[in-house]
Short mmCIF file of C-alpha atoms in Angstrom, two decimals:
data_model
loop_
_atom_site.label_atom_id
_atom_site.label_comp_id
_atom_site.label_asym_id
_atom_site.label_seq_id
_atom_site.Cartn_x
_atom_site.Cartn_y
_atom_site.Cartn_z
CA MET A 809 -83.25 120.84 -57.82
CA ARG A 810 -80.60 123.28 -56.65
CA ALA A 811 -80.80 127.01 -57.35
CA THR A 812 -77.70 129.16 -57.34
CA GLY A 813 -77.07 132.86 -57.52
CA VAL A 814 -79.75 133.81 -54.99
CA HIS A 815 -77.58 136.76 -53.95
CA ALA A 816 -78.66 138.55 -57.12
CA ALA A 817 -82.11 139.05 -55.58
CA GLY A 818 -81.21 139.00 -51.89
CA ALA A 819 -79.72 136.89 -49.14
CA VAL A 820 -80.90 133.85 -47.21
CA LEU A 821 -81.20 134.81 -43.55
CA VAL A 822 -80.56 131.92 -41.15
CA VAL A 823 -82.07 132.49 -37.68
CA GLU A 824 -80.78 129.98 -35.11
CA ASP A 825 -79.73 130.51 -31.49
CA ASP A 826 -77.42 127.46 -31.50
CA ALA A 827 -74.17 129.02 -32.74
CA PRO A 828 -72.48 125.84 -34.12
CA LEU A 829 -75.66 124.79 -35.96
CA ARG A 830 -76.15 128.33 -37.28
CA GLU A 831 -72.61 128.36 -38.64
CA ALA A 832 -73.03 124.93 -40.22
CA LEU A 833 -76.25 125.95 -41.98
CA CYS A 834 -74.64 129.11 -43.35
CA ASP A 835 -71.59 127.18 -44.53
CA THR A 836 -73.84 124.71 -46.37
CA LEU A 837 -75.69 127.52 -48.13
CA ARG A 838 -72.53 129.41 -49.06
CA ALA A 839 -70.92 126.27 -50.46
CA ALA A 840 -73.93 125.95 -52.78
CA GLY A 841 -73.51 129.51 -54.05
CA HIS A 842 -76.06 131.28 -51.85
CA HIS A 843 -75.43 134.53 -50.01
CA ALA A 844 -76.17 133.69 -46.37
CA LEU A 845 -76.69 136.02 -43.41
CA ALA A 846 -76.85 134.83 -39.79
CA ALA A 847 -78.91 135.95 -36.81
CA GLY A 848 -78.74 134.48 -33.32
CA SER A 849 -82.21 135.61 -32.23
CA GLY A 850 -85.55 136.83 -33.54
CA ALA A 851 -84.70 140.40 -32.54
CA GLU A 852 -81.40 140.26 -34.42
CA ALA A 853 -83.24 138.84 -37.44
CA LEU A 854 -85.66 141.80 -37.49
CA ALA A 855 -82.73 144.23 -37.33
CA THR A 856 -81.06 142.44 -40.26
CA LEU A 857 -84.25 142.49 -42.30
CA ALA A 858 -84.50 146.25 -41.77
CA ALA A 859 -80.94 146.80 -42.97
CA GLU A 860 -80.39 144.16 -45.70
CA GLU A 861 -82.16 142.86 -48.80
CA VAL A 862 -83.33 139.38 -47.82
CA ALA A 863 -84.89 136.88 -50.24
CA LEU A 864 -85.75 134.16 -47.71
CA VAL A 865 -85.80 133.59 -43.95
CA VAL A 866 -84.97 130.15 -42.52
CA SER A 867 -85.74 130.22 -38.81
CA ASP A 868 -85.68 127.80 -35.92
CA VAL A 869 -88.95 127.72 -33.98
CA GLN A 870 -87.62 127.24 -30.43
CA MET A 871 -85.79 130.45 -29.48
CA ALA A 872 -85.82 132.65 -26.41
CA GLY A 873 -87.60 135.99 -26.71
CA ILE A 874 -89.02 136.27 -30.21
CA ASP A 875 -89.52 132.67 -31.29
CA GLY A 876 -90.02 131.43 -34.84
CA HIS A 877 -93.81 131.84 -34.82
CA ALA A 878 -93.61 135.42 -33.53
CA LEU A 879 -90.90 136.17 -36.10
CA LEU A 880 -93.15 134.75 -38.83
CA ARG A 881 -96.00 137.06 -37.83
CA GLU A 882 -93.71 140.10 -37.81
CA VAL A 883 -92.20 139.28 -41.22
CA ARG A 884 -95.66 138.73 -42.70
CA THR A 885 -96.66 142.20 -41.48
CA ARG A 886 -93.55 144.21 -42.34
CA TRP A 887 -92.05 142.31 -45.29
CA PRO A 888 -94.96 140.37 -46.86
CA ALA A 889 -92.93 139.45 -49.96
CA VAL A 890 -90.24 137.62 -47.97
CA PRO A 891 -91.01 133.89 -47.53
CA VAL A 892 -90.30 132.18 -44.20
CA VAL A 893 -89.27 128.53 -43.75
CA LEU A 894 -89.55 127.25 -40.18
CA VAL A 895 -87.25 124.57 -38.73
CA THR A 896 -88.84 122.43 -36.04
CA ALA A 897 -88.44 119.13 -34.24
CA TYR A 898 -90.53 116.14 -35.27
CA GLY A 899 -92.72 116.35 -32.18
CA ASN A 900 -93.87 119.86 -33.15
CA VAL A 901 -95.04 119.04 -36.66
CA GLY A 902 -98.60 120.02 -35.73
CA ARG A 903 -97.50 123.57 -34.95
CA ALA A 904 -95.52 123.64 -38.19
CA VAL A 905 -98.67 122.85 -40.16
CA GLU A 906 -100.46 125.56 -38.22
CA ALA A 907 -97.67 127.97 -39.13
CA MET A 908 -98.18 127.10 -42.80
CA ARG A 909 -101.77 128.25 -42.44
CA ASP A 910 -100.48 131.47 -40.83
CA GLY A 911 -98.30 132.25 -43.83
CA ALA A 912 -95.12 130.16 -43.56
CA SER A 913 -93.90 129.05 -46.98
CA ASP A 914 -92.53 125.69 -45.82
CA TYR A 915 -90.99 123.85 -42.87
CA LEU A 916 -88.07 121.50 -42.23
CA LEU A 917 -88.09 118.74 -39.62
CA LYS A 918 -84.96 118.17 -37.55
CA PRO A 919 -82.73 116.37 -38.21
CA PHE A 920 -82.48 117.01 -41.96
CA GLU A 921 -79.82 116.45 -44.61
CA ALA A 922 -77.99 119.29 -46.36
CA ASP A 923 -79.74 118.44 -49.66
CA ALA A 924 -83.14 118.93 -48.01
CA LEU A 925 -82.14 122.41 -46.86
CA LEU A 926 -80.77 123.33 -50.29
CA GLU A 927 -83.86 122.02 -52.06
CA VAL A 928 -86.24 124.06 -49.89
CA VAL A 929 -84.09 127.19 -50.05
CA GLY A 930 -83.62 126.89 -53.79
CA ARG A 931 -87.35 126.49 -54.40
CA HIS A 932 -88.58 129.37 -52.28
CA ALA A 933 -85.74 131.86 -52.76
CA ARG A 934 -86.06 131.44 -56.53
CA ARG A 935 -89.82 131.64 -56.67
CA TYR A 936 -90.57 134.40 -54.19
CA ALA A 937 -87.43 136.56 -54.22
CA PRO A 938 -88.46 140.13 -53.37
CA ALA A 939 -88.95 142.48 -56.27
CA VAL A 940 -86.56 145.35 -56.71
CA GLY A 941 -88.55 148.54 -56.26
CA GLY A 942 -91.49 146.74 -54.67
CA PRO A 943 -94.27 148.64 -52.92
CA VAL A 944 -93.73 150.54 -49.69
CA ALA A 945 -96.34 149.25 -47.24
CA VAL A 946 -96.05 150.83 -43.81
CA ASP A 947 -99.57 152.18 -43.33
CA PRO A 948 -102.14 149.53 -42.28
CA ALA A 949 -104.18 150.20 -45.44
CA SER A 950 -101.12 149.53 -47.61
CA ARG A 951 -100.11 146.44 -45.65
CA ALA A 952 -103.53 144.93 -46.29
CA VAL A 953 -103.19 145.58 -50.03
CA ALA A 954 -99.62 144.21 -50.12
CA GLU A 955 -100.68 141.03 -48.32
CA LEU A 956 -103.54 140.53 -50.80
CA ALA A 957 -101.18 141.12 -53.74
CA LEU A 958 -98.74 138.56 -52.36
CA ARG A 959 -101.48 135.93 -52.06
CA VAL A 960 -102.59 136.75 -55.61
CA ALA A 961 -98.99 136.43 -56.85
CA ARG A 962 -98.88 132.81 -55.73
CA THR A 963 -101.76 132.00 -58.08
CA ASP A 964 -102.04 132.44 -61.84
CA VAL A 965 -105.32 134.38 -62.00
CA THR A 966 -105.95 137.50 -64.05
CA VAL A 967 -105.63 140.66 -61.95
CA LEU A 968 -107.23 144.10 -62.28
CA VAL A 969 -105.35 146.83 -60.39
CA THR A 970 -107.22 150.13 -60.08
CA GLY A 971 -106.49 153.42 -58.38
CA GLU A 972 -105.87 157.08 -59.02
CA SER A 973 -103.01 158.15 -61.29
CA GLY A 974 -99.69 157.97 -59.48
CA THR A 975 -100.69 155.47 -56.79
CA GLY A 976 -98.20 152.84 -58.00
CA LYS A 977 -100.29 150.45 -60.09
CA GLU A 978 -97.38 149.41 -62.29
CA VAL A 979 -95.17 148.95 -59.22
CA TYR A 980 -97.70 146.46 -57.87
CA ALA A 981 -98.01 144.72 -61.25
CA ARG A 982 -94.23 144.22 -61.44
CA TRP A 983 -94.14 143.07 -57.82
CA ILE A 984 -96.87 140.49 -58.41
CA HIS A 985 -94.87 139.15 -61.36
CA ALA A 986 -91.59 139.10 -59.41
CA CYS A 987 -93.21 137.22 -56.50
CA SER A 988 -94.89 134.66 -58.75
CA ALA A 989 -93.87 131.35 -60.28
CA ARG A 990 -93.49 133.29 -63.56
CA SER A 991 -90.72 135.52 -62.21
CA GLY A 992 -88.16 133.79 -64.45
CA GLY A 993 -90.22 134.72 -67.52
CA PRO A 994 -90.59 138.11 -69.22
CA PHE A 995 -92.58 141.04 -67.87
CA VAL A 996 -94.01 142.93 -70.84
CA ALA A 997 -95.94 146.18 -70.45
CA ILE A 998 -97.99 148.14 -72.96
CA ASN A 999 -99.68 151.47 -72.24
CA CYS A 1000 -103.04 151.36 -74.00
CA ALA A 1001 -103.47 155.13 -73.62
CA ALA A 1002 -100.15 156.08 -75.17
CA ILE A 1003 -100.41 154.17 -78.48
CA PRO A 1004 -102.63 155.34 -81.38
CA GLU A 1005 -105.71 153.16 -81.93
CA ASN A 1006 -104.61 152.11 -85.43
CA MET A 1007 -101.32 150.76 -84.04
CA LEU A 1008 -102.44 149.20 -80.76
CA GLU A 1009 -103.93 146.05 -82.32
CA ALA A 1010 -100.71 145.26 -84.22
CA MET A 1011 -98.65 145.97 -81.11
CA LEU A 1012 -100.76 143.59 -79.03
CA PHE A 1013 -101.30 140.71 -81.43
CA GLY A 1014 -98.39 141.07 -83.87
CA HIS A 1015 -98.52 141.03 -87.67
CA GLU A 1016 -97.11 139.21 -90.66
CA LYS A 1017 -95.10 140.81 -93.43
CA GLY A 1018 -97.36 142.73 -95.84
CA ALA A 1019 -100.37 142.60 -93.50
CA PHE A 1020 -100.83 146.37 -93.97
CA THR A 1021 -99.03 149.33 -95.50
CA GLY A 1022 -95.64 149.69 -93.86
CA ALA A 1023 -95.51 146.11 -92.53
CA GLN A 1024 -92.20 145.30 -94.20
CA GLN A 1025 -91.45 142.33 -91.93
CA ALA A 1026 -93.25 140.03 -89.52
CA HIS A 1027 -93.42 141.16 -85.90
CA ALA A 1028 -94.38 139.29 -82.73
CA GLY A 1029 -96.97 141.09 -80.62
CA LYS A 1030 -96.86 141.77 -76.90
CA PHE A 1031 -98.79 138.59 -76.09
CA GLU A 1032 -96.16 136.46 -77.85
CA GLN A 1033 -93.33 138.42 -76.26
CA ALA A 1034 -94.81 137.69 -72.82
CA GLN A 1035 -94.94 133.90 -73.29
CA GLY A 1036 -94.14 132.18 -70.00
CA GLY A 1037 -94.40 135.48 -68.13
CA THR A 1038 -96.75 138.38 -67.48
CA LEU A 1039 -98.38 140.95 -69.75
CA LEU A 1040 -99.38 144.30 -68.24
CA LEU A 1041 -102.21 146.07 -70.05
CA ASP A 1042 -101.76 149.53 -68.56
CA GLU A 1043 -104.77 151.90 -68.63
CA ILE A 1044 -106.99 149.26 -70.23
CA SER A 1045 -110.02 151.56 -70.01
CA GLU A 1046 -108.58 153.72 -72.84
CA MET A 1047 -108.94 150.87 -75.37
CA ASN A 1048 -111.72 151.31 -77.96
CA LEU A 1049 -114.72 148.96 -77.99
CA GLY A 1050 -113.76 147.20 -81.22
CA LEU A 1051 -110.35 146.20 -79.93
CA GLN A 1052 -111.89 145.25 -76.59
CA ALA A 1053 -113.91 142.57 -78.39
CA LYS A 1054 -110.76 141.13 -80.00
CA LEU A 1055 -108.92 141.20 -76.69
CA LEU A 1056 -111.80 139.35 -75.03
CA ARG A 1057 -111.52 136.54 -77.57
CA VAL A 1058 -107.78 136.20 -76.97
CA LEU A 1059 -108.31 136.03 -73.21
CA GLN A 1060 -111.10 133.47 -73.54
CA GLU A 1061 -109.37 131.20 -76.05
CA ARG A 1062 -105.83 131.66 -74.69
CA GLU A 1063 -104.57 131.92 -78.23
CA VAL A 1064 -103.74 134.67 -80.74
CA GLU A 1065 -103.40 135.10 -84.50
CA ARG A 1066 -101.12 137.74 -85.93
CA ILE A 1067 -102.73 140.29 -88.24
CA GLY A 1068 -102.51 138.87 -91.75
CA GLY A 1069 -101.55 135.44 -90.45
CA GLN A 1070 -103.25 132.05 -90.46
CA ARG A 1071 -101.34 130.30 -87.67
CA VAL A 1072 -102.91 130.04 -84.23
CA ILE A 1073 -100.40 130.65 -81.43
CA ARG A 1074 -101.22 129.10 -78.05
CA LEU A 1075 -100.56 131.43 -75.14
CA ASP A 1076 -99.08 130.85 -71.69
CA VAL A 1077 -99.39 134.38 -70.34
CA ARG A 1078 -100.67 135.87 -67.11
CA VAL A 1079 -102.54 139.14 -67.70
CA ILE A 1080 -102.58 142.08 -65.31
CA ALA A 1081 -104.66 145.11 -66.30
CA THR A 1082 -104.68 148.55 -64.68
CA SER A 1083 -107.02 151.54 -64.84
CA ASN A 1084 -107.37 154.89 -63.12
CA ARG A 1085 -111.11 154.85 -63.81
CA GLN A 1086 -114.03 153.15 -62.08
CA LEU A 1087 -114.62 150.41 -64.64
CA ARG A 1088 -118.14 149.64 -63.36
CA GLU A 1089 -119.05 153.24 -64.24
CA GLU A 1090 -117.38 152.87 -67.65
CA VAL A 1091 -119.47 149.75 -68.28
CA ALA A 1092 -122.68 151.57 -67.27
CA ALA A 1093 -121.79 154.42 -69.61
CA GLY A 1094 -121.25 152.01 -72.52
CA ARG A 1095 -117.55 152.79 -72.86
CA PHE A 1096 -116.28 149.41 -71.66
CA ARG A 1097 -117.55 145.93 -72.46
CA GLU A 1098 -119.20 144.21 -69.52
CA ASP A 1099 -118.01 140.75 -70.59
CA LEU A 1100 -114.40 141.98 -70.81
CA TYR A 1101 -114.76 143.65 -67.41
CA TYR A 1102 -115.73 140.35 -65.80
CA ARG A 1103 -112.95 138.52 -67.65
CA LEU A 1104 -110.36 140.97 -66.25
CA ASN A 1105 -111.87 141.46 -62.80
CA VAL A 1106 -111.14 137.93 -61.56
CA MET A 1107 -109.00 139.32 -58.75
CA PRO A 1108 -109.48 143.07 -58.16
CA ILE A 1109 -106.88 145.07 -56.23
CA ARG A 1110 -107.77 148.66 -55.38
CA LEU A 1111 -104.85 150.92 -54.41
CA PRO A 1112 -105.81 153.67 -51.92
CA PRO A 1113 -104.66 157.22 -52.72
CA LEU A 1114 -101.67 158.51 -50.77
CA ARG A 1115 -103.87 160.86 -48.69
CA ASP A 1116 -105.60 157.76 -47.28
CA ARG A 1117 -102.36 156.04 -46.25
CA PRO A 1118 -100.33 158.75 -44.47
CA GLY A 1119 -98.18 156.16 -42.73
CA ASP A 1120 -96.45 155.52 -46.08
CA VAL A 1121 -95.47 159.15 -46.69
CA PRO A 1122 -92.22 159.32 -44.63
CA ALA A 1123 -91.05 155.91 -45.88
CA LEU A 1124 -91.80 156.83 -49.50
CA ALA A 1125 -90.01 160.14 -49.07
CA GLU A 1126 -86.91 158.45 -47.64
CA ALA A 1127 -86.91 155.89 -50.45
CA ALA A 1128 -87.15 158.68 -53.04
CA LEU A 1129 -84.32 160.61 -51.39
CA ALA A 1130 -82.16 157.48 -51.57
CA ARG A 1131 -82.97 157.08 -55.29
CA HIS A 1132 -82.15 160.70 -56.08
CA ALA A 1133 -78.99 160.97 -53.98
CA ALA A 1134 -75.82 161.85 -55.87
CA PRO A 1135 -73.62 158.84 -56.73
CA GLY A 1136 -71.58 157.84 -53.69
CA ALA A 1137 -73.36 160.34 -51.41
CA ALA A 1138 -75.53 159.48 -48.43
CA PRO A 1139 -79.20 160.37 -48.96
CA LEU A 1140 -80.64 163.44 -47.27
CA GLU A 1141 -82.47 162.87 -44.01
CA LEU A 1142 -85.86 164.33 -43.15
CA ALA A 1143 -85.99 166.95 -40.40
CA PRO A 1144 -89.08 166.80 -38.17
CA CYS A 1145 -90.39 170.05 -39.70
CA ALA A 1146 -90.12 168.55 -43.21
CA ARG A 1147 -91.83 165.37 -42.07
CA ALA A 1148 -94.69 167.47 -40.65
CA ALA A 1149 -95.00 169.40 -43.92
CA LEU A 1150 -95.18 166.19 -45.92
CA LEU A 1151 -97.85 164.75 -43.63
CA GLY A 1152 -99.88 167.96 -43.91
CA HIS A 1153 -100.08 167.84 -47.72
CA ARG A 1154 -103.06 166.28 -49.56
CA TRP A 1155 -101.02 164.72 -52.44
CA PRO A 1156 -103.38 165.14 -55.41
CA GLY A 1157 -100.66 163.60 -57.59
CA ASN A 1158 -100.09 160.71 -55.16
CA VAL A 1159 -96.73 158.88 -55.08
CA ARG A 1160 -95.61 160.35 -58.40
CA GLU A 1161 -96.00 163.86 -56.96
CA LEU A 1162 -94.07 162.87 -53.84
CA ASP A 1163 -91.22 161.46 -55.92
CA ASN A 1164 -91.01 164.67 -57.98
CA LEU A 1165 -91.00 166.74 -54.79
CA MET A 1166 -88.13 164.73 -53.31
CA GLN A 1167 -86.14 165.05 -56.53
CA ARG A 1168 -86.55 168.84 -56.43
CA ALA A 1169 -85.70 168.92 -52.74
CA SER A 1170 -82.51 166.92 -53.36
CA VAL A 1171 -81.37 169.73 -55.65
CA LEU A 1172 -82.51 172.65 -53.47
CA ALA A 1173 -81.38 171.42 -50.05
CA THR A 1174 -78.29 173.24 -48.77
CA GLY A 1175 -77.26 170.71 -46.09
CA ARG A 1176 -77.46 167.03 -45.32
CA VAL A 1177 -80.82 167.44 -43.56
CA LEU A 1178 -83.94 168.24 -45.57
CA ARG A 1179 -86.07 170.94 -43.93
CA ALA A 1180 -89.56 172.28 -44.62
CA ALA A 1181 -88.06 175.35 -46.33
CA ASP A 1182 -86.47 173.04 -48.94
CA LEU A 1183 -89.85 171.68 -50.04
CA VAL A 1184 -91.47 173.27 -53.09
CA PHE A 1185 -94.83 171.61 -53.69
CA GLU A 1186 -96.59 171.36 -57.05
CA GLY A 1187 -97.44 174.84 -58.34
CA GLY A 1188 -94.82 176.39 -56.04
CA ASP A 1189 -97.01 176.01 -52.97
CA ALA A 1190 -95.35 176.78 -49.66
CA PRO A 1191 -95.26 174.21 -46.88
CA PRO A 1192 -98.27 174.16 -44.54
CA PRO A 1193 -98.42 177.29 -42.32
CA ALA A 1194 -97.75 175.29 -39.14
CA THR A 1195 -94.19 174.66 -40.30
CA ALA A 1196 -93.61 177.70 -42.54
CA ALA A 1197 -92.52 180.27 -39.95
CA PRO A 1198 -88.70 180.16 -39.91
CA ALA A 1199 -87.94 181.03 -36.30
CA PRO A 1200 -90.40 178.70 -34.49
CA ALA A 1201 -89.60 175.89 -36.91
CA ALA A 1202 -85.88 176.26 -36.26
CA GLY A 1203 -86.42 176.31 -32.52
CA LEU A 1204 -88.66 173.27 -32.63
CA ASP A 1205 -86.19 171.46 -34.84
CA GLY A 1206 -83.37 172.22 -32.44
CA ASP A 1207 -85.33 170.95 -29.46
CA LEU A 1208 -86.15 167.76 -31.34
CA ARG A 1209 -82.50 167.26 -32.30
CA ASP A 1210 -81.48 167.60 -28.65
CA ARG A 1211 -84.16 165.12 -27.63
CA GLU A 1212 -83.09 162.72 -30.39
CA ARG A 1213 -79.47 162.94 -29.19
CA ARG A 1214 -80.52 162.14 -25.62
CA LEU A 1215 -82.63 159.20 -26.77
CA ILE A 1216 -79.76 157.81 -28.83
CA MET A 1217 -77.19 158.14 -26.05
CA ASP A 1218 -79.60 156.67 -23.48
CA ALA A 1219 -80.31 153.73 -25.79
CA ILE A 1220 -76.58 153.05 -26.24
CA ASP A 1221 -76.01 153.25 -22.49
CA LEU A 1222 -78.86 150.82 -21.79
CA ALA A 1223 -78.17 148.42 -24.65
CA GLY A 1224 -74.39 148.38 -24.33
CA SER A 1225 -73.69 148.41 -28.07
CA ARG A 1226 -74.65 150.37 -31.16
CA LYS A 1227 -76.21 147.34 -32.82
CA ALA A 1228 -78.46 146.63 -29.85
CA ALA A 1229 -79.24 150.34 -29.50
CA ALA A 1230 -80.36 150.55 -33.14
CA GLU A 1231 -82.71 147.64 -32.52
CA ARG A 1232 -84.04 149.32 -29.39
CA LEU A 1233 -84.65 152.56 -31.30
CA GLY A 1234 -86.31 150.78 -34.22
CA ILE A 1235 -83.77 151.99 -36.80
CA SER A 1236 -81.07 150.24 -38.82
CA PRO A 1237 -77.43 150.21 -37.61
CA ARG A 1238 -76.52 152.20 -40.73
CA THR A 1239 -79.00 154.96 -39.86
CA LEU A 1240 -77.63 155.07 -36.32
CA ARG A 1241 -74.08 155.45 -37.66
CA HIS A 1242 -75.21 158.39 -39.83
CA LYS A 1243 -76.91 160.07 -36.85
CA LEU A 1244 -73.81 159.68 -34.68
CA GLN A 1245 -71.63 161.11 -37.45
CA ARG A 1246 -73.92 164.13 -37.75
CA MET A 1247 -73.57 164.68 -34.00
CA ARG A 1248 -69.78 164.71 -34.36
CA ASP A 1249 -70.01 167.07 -37.37
CA ALA A 1250 -72.16 169.42 -35.26
CA GLY A 1251 -69.49 169.45 -32.55
CA LEU A 1252 -71.42 167.30 -30.12
CA GLU A 1253 -69.57 164.84 -27.90
CA VAL A 1254 -69.97 161.18 -28.85
CA PRO A 1255 -67.94 158.98 -26.49
CA ALA A 1256 -65.37 156.78 -28.20
CA GLY A 1257 -66.16 153.12 -28.73
CA ARG A 1258 -69.92 153.56 -28.71
#
């Protein structure tokens, strides 16, 4: 079965150090309608992954430097939603099977026909294409959660995602759906806390015409609307006990009846529930049914608060700045003093608070670089004292800019090209271009051709 239009969700990255073979593989994919990117080494592949949206990696195993197995481990750590297909010779099939256990999605044995490549690419790029707006997972605590969520996505079990308000529970729910075999089906969400109790039952299960006052026509409920896909029951702990009992029956029987109806509707729906409460405590207090708790808690995922995953803060801030940038404008960049202020904050409102802060900062910033003075925390709090004093902060920032310039120029001198220098510095080529342009704008000398 051939899938087309993969470019809508991302590209297929072909990693092969044999240039003619690499070109042939890319040509085959492009002829079938895929968007193909090429990398001649594992290091080049990592740089491409950092700069482009990639839906699938197809990599040769035998390569100098970072080989296919090392590349697989790196992708699993940094981009857990991106599947990897390894290409190996027949004599290395044992290692290919071992790689499958380590997280590879599939493997191809050389030599293979074009149809075999297209079949594998179509299957995995379609099924596990990365979700738009997926979770940022830089901190080790977040990477562990993201890896668990990815494994859960490849099953069809019911999931309970818990965590404080603003930690990104819905983001994870959508990502699990987008990385699952149900990604082609609907994702339907209902906030159990935002809908009045007397309306929530009809919203969930649907109703027939005349079932109650005001029901002037039949209406399919959220369970029916989610057929073949995923239903998110957001803030499930706010549901009253009577409706919990009815929900339990639907989950057990995998069928629903509309209010006022007689027809039983079989369900093919994956359920993800979220809560900002400790449901075990809610059960002990008699506010949540124990049997429903166990029905939902098949696969629990607990999201740590932002204060417990500080490694995510700069990446989340940069992503928010990109979202809130003016149309056609480059996003603001974080100055070291701003980065320090962000890392010094406790984030009681978690990721939602950080996003609001970056939106405010995008409006208040007077230049292309976001500084600590541009940050207005919730309640109008000033940045942490260590970065609040204007003169020392400015001096420190200037020293760091000079050091950054020296590092960049040294990296270009050593690497010989901007692309290789970006890889050496651990940044994308686009970010390096922006930094060089800022140097020119500041009147600093950037030698031509670099």
